[in-house]
GROMACS .gro file of C-alpha atoms in nm:
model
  225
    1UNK     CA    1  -9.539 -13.708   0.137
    2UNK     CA    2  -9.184 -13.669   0.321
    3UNK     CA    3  -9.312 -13.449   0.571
    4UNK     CA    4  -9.520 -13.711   0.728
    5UNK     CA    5  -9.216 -13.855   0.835
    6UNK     CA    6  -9.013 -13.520   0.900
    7UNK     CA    7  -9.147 -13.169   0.965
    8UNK     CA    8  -9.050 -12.921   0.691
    9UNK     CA    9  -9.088 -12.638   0.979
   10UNK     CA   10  -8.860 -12.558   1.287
   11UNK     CA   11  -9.021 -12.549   1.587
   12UNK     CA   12  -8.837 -12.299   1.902
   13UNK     CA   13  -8.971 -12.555   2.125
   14UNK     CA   14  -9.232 -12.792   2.242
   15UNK     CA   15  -9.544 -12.637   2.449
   16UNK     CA   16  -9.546 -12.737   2.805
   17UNK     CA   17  -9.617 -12.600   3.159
   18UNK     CA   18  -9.324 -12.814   3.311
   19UNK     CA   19  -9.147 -13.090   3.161
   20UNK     CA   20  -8.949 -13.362   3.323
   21UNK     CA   21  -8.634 -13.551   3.184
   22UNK     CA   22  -8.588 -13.922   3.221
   23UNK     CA   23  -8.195 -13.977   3.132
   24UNK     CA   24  -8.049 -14.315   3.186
   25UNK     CA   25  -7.723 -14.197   3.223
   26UNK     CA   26  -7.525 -13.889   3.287
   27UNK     CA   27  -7.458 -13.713   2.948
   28UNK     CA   28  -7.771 -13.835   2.810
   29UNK     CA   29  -7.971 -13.555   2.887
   30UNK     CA   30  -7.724 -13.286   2.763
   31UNK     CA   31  -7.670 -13.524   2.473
   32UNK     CA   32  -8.043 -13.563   2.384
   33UNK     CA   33  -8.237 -13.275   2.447
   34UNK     CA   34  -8.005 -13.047   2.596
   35UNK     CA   35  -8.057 -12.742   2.343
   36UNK     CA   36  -8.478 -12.799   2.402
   37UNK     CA   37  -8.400 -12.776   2.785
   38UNK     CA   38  -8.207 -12.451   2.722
   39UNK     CA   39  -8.488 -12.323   2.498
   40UNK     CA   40  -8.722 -12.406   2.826
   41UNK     CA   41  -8.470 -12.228   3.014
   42UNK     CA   42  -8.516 -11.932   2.775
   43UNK     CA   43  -8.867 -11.931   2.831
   44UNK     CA   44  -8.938 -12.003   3.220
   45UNK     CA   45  -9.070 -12.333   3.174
   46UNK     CA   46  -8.937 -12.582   3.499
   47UNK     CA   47  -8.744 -12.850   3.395
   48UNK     CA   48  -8.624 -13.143   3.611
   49UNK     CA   49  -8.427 -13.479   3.583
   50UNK     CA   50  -8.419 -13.814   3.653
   51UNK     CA   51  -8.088 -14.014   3.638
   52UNK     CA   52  -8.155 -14.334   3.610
   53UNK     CA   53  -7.829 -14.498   3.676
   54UNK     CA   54  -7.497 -14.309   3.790
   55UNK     CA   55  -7.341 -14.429   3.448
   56UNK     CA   56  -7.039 -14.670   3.681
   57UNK     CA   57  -7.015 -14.942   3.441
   58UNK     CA   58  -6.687 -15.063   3.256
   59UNK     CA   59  -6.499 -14.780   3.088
   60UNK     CA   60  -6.731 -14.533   3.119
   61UNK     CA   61  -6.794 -14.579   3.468
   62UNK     CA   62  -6.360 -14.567   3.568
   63UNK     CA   63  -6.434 -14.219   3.695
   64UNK     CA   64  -6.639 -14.352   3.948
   65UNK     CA   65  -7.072 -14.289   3.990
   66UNK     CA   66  -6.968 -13.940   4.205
   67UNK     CA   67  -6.750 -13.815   3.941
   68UNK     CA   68  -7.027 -13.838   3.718
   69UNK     CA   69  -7.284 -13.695   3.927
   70UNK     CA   70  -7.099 -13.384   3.963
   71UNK     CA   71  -7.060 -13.352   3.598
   72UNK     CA   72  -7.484 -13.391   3.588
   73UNK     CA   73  -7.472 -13.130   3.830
   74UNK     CA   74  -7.280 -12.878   3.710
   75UNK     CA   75  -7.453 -12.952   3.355
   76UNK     CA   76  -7.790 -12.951   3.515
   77UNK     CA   77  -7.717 -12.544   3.622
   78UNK     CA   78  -7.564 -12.507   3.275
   79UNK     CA   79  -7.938 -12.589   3.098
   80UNK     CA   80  -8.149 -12.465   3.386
   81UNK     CA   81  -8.244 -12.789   3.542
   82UNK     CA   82  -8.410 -12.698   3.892
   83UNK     CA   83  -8.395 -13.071   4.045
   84UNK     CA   84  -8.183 -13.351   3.949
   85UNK     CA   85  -8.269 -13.723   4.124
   86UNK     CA   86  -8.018 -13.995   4.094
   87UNK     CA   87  -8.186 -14.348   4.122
   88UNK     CA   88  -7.832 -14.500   4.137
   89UNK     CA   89  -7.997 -14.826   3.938
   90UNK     CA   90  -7.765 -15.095   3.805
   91UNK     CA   91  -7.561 -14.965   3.474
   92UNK     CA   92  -7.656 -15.183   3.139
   93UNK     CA   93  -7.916 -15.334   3.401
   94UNK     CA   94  -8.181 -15.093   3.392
   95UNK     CA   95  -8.495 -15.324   3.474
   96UNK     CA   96  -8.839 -15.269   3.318
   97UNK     CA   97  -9.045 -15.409   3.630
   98UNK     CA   98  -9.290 -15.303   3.872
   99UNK     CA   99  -9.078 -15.097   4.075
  100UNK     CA  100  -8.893 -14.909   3.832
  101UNK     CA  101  -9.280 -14.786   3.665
  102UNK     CA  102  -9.373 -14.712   4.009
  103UNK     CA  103  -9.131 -14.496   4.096
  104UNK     CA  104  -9.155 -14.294   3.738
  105UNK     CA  105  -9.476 -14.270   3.823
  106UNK     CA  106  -9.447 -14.098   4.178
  107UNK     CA  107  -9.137 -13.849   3.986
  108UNK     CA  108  -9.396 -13.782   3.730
  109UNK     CA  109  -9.692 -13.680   3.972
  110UNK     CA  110  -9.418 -13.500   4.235
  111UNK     CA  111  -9.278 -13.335   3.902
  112UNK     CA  112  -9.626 -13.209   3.817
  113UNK     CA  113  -9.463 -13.197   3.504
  114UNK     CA  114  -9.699 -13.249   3.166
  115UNK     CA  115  -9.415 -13.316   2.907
  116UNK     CA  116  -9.169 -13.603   2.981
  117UNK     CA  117  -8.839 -13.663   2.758
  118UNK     CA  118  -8.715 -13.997   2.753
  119UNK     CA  119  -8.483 -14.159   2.501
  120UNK     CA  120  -8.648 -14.340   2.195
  121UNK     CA  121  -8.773 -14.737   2.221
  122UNK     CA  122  -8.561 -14.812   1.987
  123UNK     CA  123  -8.204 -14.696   2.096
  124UNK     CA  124  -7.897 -14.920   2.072
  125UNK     CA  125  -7.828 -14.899   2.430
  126UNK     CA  126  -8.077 -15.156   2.639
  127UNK     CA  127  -8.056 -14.895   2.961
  128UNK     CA  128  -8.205 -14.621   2.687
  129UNK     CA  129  -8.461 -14.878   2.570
  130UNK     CA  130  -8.510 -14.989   2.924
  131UNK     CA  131  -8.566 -14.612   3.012
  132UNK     CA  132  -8.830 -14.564   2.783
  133UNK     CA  133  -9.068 -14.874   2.831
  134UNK     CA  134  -9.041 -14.742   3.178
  135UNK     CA  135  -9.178 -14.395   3.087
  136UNK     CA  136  -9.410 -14.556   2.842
  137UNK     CA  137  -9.577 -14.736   3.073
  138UNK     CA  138  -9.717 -14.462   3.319
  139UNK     CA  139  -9.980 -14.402   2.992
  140UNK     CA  140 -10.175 -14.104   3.031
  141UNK     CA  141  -9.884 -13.892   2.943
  142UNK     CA  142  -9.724 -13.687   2.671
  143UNK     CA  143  -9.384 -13.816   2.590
  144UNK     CA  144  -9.137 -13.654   2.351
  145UNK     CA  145  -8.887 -13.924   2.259
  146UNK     CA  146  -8.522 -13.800   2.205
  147UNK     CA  147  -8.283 -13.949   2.001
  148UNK     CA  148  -7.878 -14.052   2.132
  149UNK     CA  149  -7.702 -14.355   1.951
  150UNK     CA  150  -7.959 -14.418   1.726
  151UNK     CA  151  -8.204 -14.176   1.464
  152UNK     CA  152  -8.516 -14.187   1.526
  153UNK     CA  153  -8.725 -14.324   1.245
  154UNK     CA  154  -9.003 -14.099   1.247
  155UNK     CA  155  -9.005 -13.729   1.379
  156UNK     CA  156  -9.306 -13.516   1.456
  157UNK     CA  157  -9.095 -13.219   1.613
  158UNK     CA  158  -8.791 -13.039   1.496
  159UNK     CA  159  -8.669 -12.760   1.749
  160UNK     CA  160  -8.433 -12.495   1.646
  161UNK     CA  161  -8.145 -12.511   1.869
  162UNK     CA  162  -7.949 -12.279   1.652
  163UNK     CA  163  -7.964 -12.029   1.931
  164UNK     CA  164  -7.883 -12.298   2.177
  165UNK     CA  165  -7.562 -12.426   2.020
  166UNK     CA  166  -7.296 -12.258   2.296
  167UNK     CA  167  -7.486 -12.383   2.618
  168UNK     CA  168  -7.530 -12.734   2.482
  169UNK     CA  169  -7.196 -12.761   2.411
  170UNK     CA  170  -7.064 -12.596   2.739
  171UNK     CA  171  -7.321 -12.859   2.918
  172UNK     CA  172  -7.180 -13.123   2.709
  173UNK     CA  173  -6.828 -13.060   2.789
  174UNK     CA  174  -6.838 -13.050   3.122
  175UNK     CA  175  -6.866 -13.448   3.116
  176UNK     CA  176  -6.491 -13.460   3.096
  177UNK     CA  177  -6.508 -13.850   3.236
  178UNK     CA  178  -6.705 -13.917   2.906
  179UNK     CA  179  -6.527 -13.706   2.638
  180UNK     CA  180  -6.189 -13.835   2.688
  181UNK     CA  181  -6.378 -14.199   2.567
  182UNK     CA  182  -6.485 -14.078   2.264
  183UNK     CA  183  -6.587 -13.746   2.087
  184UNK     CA  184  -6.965 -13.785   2.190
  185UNK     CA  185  -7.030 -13.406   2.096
  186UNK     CA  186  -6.872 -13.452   1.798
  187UNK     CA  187  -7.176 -13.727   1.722
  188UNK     CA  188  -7.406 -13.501   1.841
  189UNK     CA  189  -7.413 -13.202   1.670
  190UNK     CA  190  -7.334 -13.434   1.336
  191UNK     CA  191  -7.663 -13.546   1.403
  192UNK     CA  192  -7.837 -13.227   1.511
  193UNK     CA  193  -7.692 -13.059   1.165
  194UNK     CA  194  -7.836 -13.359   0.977
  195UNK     CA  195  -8.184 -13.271   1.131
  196UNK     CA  196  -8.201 -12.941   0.956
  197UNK     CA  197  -8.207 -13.110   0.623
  198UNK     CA  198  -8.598 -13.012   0.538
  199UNK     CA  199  -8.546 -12.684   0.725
  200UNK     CA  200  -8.494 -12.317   0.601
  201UNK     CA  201  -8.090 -12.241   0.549
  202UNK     CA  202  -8.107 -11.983   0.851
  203UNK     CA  203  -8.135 -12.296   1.105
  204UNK     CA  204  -7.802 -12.432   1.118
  205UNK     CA  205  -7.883 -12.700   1.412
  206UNK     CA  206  -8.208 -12.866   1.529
  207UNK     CA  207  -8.315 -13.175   1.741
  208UNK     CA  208  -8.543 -13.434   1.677
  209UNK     CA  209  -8.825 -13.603   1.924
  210UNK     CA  210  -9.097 -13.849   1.838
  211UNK     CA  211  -9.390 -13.731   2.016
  212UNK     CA  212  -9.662 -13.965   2.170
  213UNK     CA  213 -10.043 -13.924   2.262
  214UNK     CA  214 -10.224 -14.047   2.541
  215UNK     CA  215 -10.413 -14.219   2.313
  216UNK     CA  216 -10.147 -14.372   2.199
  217UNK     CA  217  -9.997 -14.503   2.526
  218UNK     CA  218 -10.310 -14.683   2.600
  219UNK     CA  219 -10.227 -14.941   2.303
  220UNK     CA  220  -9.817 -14.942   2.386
  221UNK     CA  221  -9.797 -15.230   2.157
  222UNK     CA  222  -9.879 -15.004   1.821
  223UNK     CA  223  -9.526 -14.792   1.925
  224UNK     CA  224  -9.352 -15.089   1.763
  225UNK     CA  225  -9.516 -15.079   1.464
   0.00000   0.00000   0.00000
């Protein structure tokens, strides 16, 4: 049946007490699960967010780490963030190591956050992919994986962000250093619209997340299968 690999329901959003955003760049929160965070927003749940790196690699890094920074900022108060880190790691050197698990670990417990977004394992991006293994690792967690440069495969979650459409945009476009690369909203909200083909007429934009189990995160290896 098709709707073991994609709902045939919208969902408004994804239960939680507090959830906690890993993004390994700035944009890629607004770009992956910015209309869920507004839909938080909406309903009083505390959201927070790491940035991994401060995105100052090559092209899209000419602006400069601060410039980008700022942007997060002012996007973070746009979707309701309530805490933004910065890590400041190395851009398309994101390392999967000790350290880096560690430290998720200590923003997870210090979040006391019991949802955590991260991209999806299997993003084209290795800082994305990077991100994720790093999440992945803590176990013990529910993780909603988000999707950015690549579809995800399989999705257990769509949320209705029809509501949401203005404020993700306006959070999106305040990332002026990354817009005048390339029309990333554009891709977006292609995507988003895509992701209401199973779903009622009525929801004219939705996001998709993989989620994962506990369970599941004790046998990391079966994510890959």
């Amino acid at each position: 049946m098709e709707s073991r690999l994609t709902p045939y329901q919208a969902s408004p959003l994804i239960e939680c007490k507090a959830a906690l955003v890993f993004a390994p760049h700035p944009d890629d929160e607004a770009l992956g699960c910015g209309g869920l965070l507004c839909a938080f927003k909406s309903a009083g749940i505390v959201t927070s967010a790491v940035l991994v790196t401060s995105g100052d690699y090559g092209e899209h890094g000419k602006a400069g780490s601060e410039v980008r920074e700022n942007e997060t900022r002012k996007a973070a108060e746009i979707l309701g963030l309530s805490h933004v880190v910065f890590w400041k790691e190395k851009d398309r050197g994101v390392a999967f190591n000790e350290r880096t698990v560690a430290a998720a670990r200590n923003a997870i417990i210090e979040s006391q956050a019991d949802l955590i977004l991260t991209p999806s394992i299997n993003e084209i991006h290795p800082d994305h992919r990077a991100t994720a293994w790093i999440v992945i690792e803590g176990r013990d967690l529910r993780v909603a994986q988000y999707e950015i440069g690549s579809p995800l495969t399989r999705v257990d979650v769509l949320v209705d962000i029809t509501a949401h459409e203005e404020t993700k945009r306006a959070a999106i476009a305040v990332y002026h250093s990354q817009l005048s690369i390339s029309p990333y909203d554009e891709f977006i909200f292609a995507l988003n619209r895509f992701r209401t083909y199973t779903l009622p007429v009525q929801v004219k934009f939705a996001e998709g997340y993989n989620l994962i189990t506990p369970e599941l995160l004790q046998q990391p290896q079966l994510l890959c299968e």
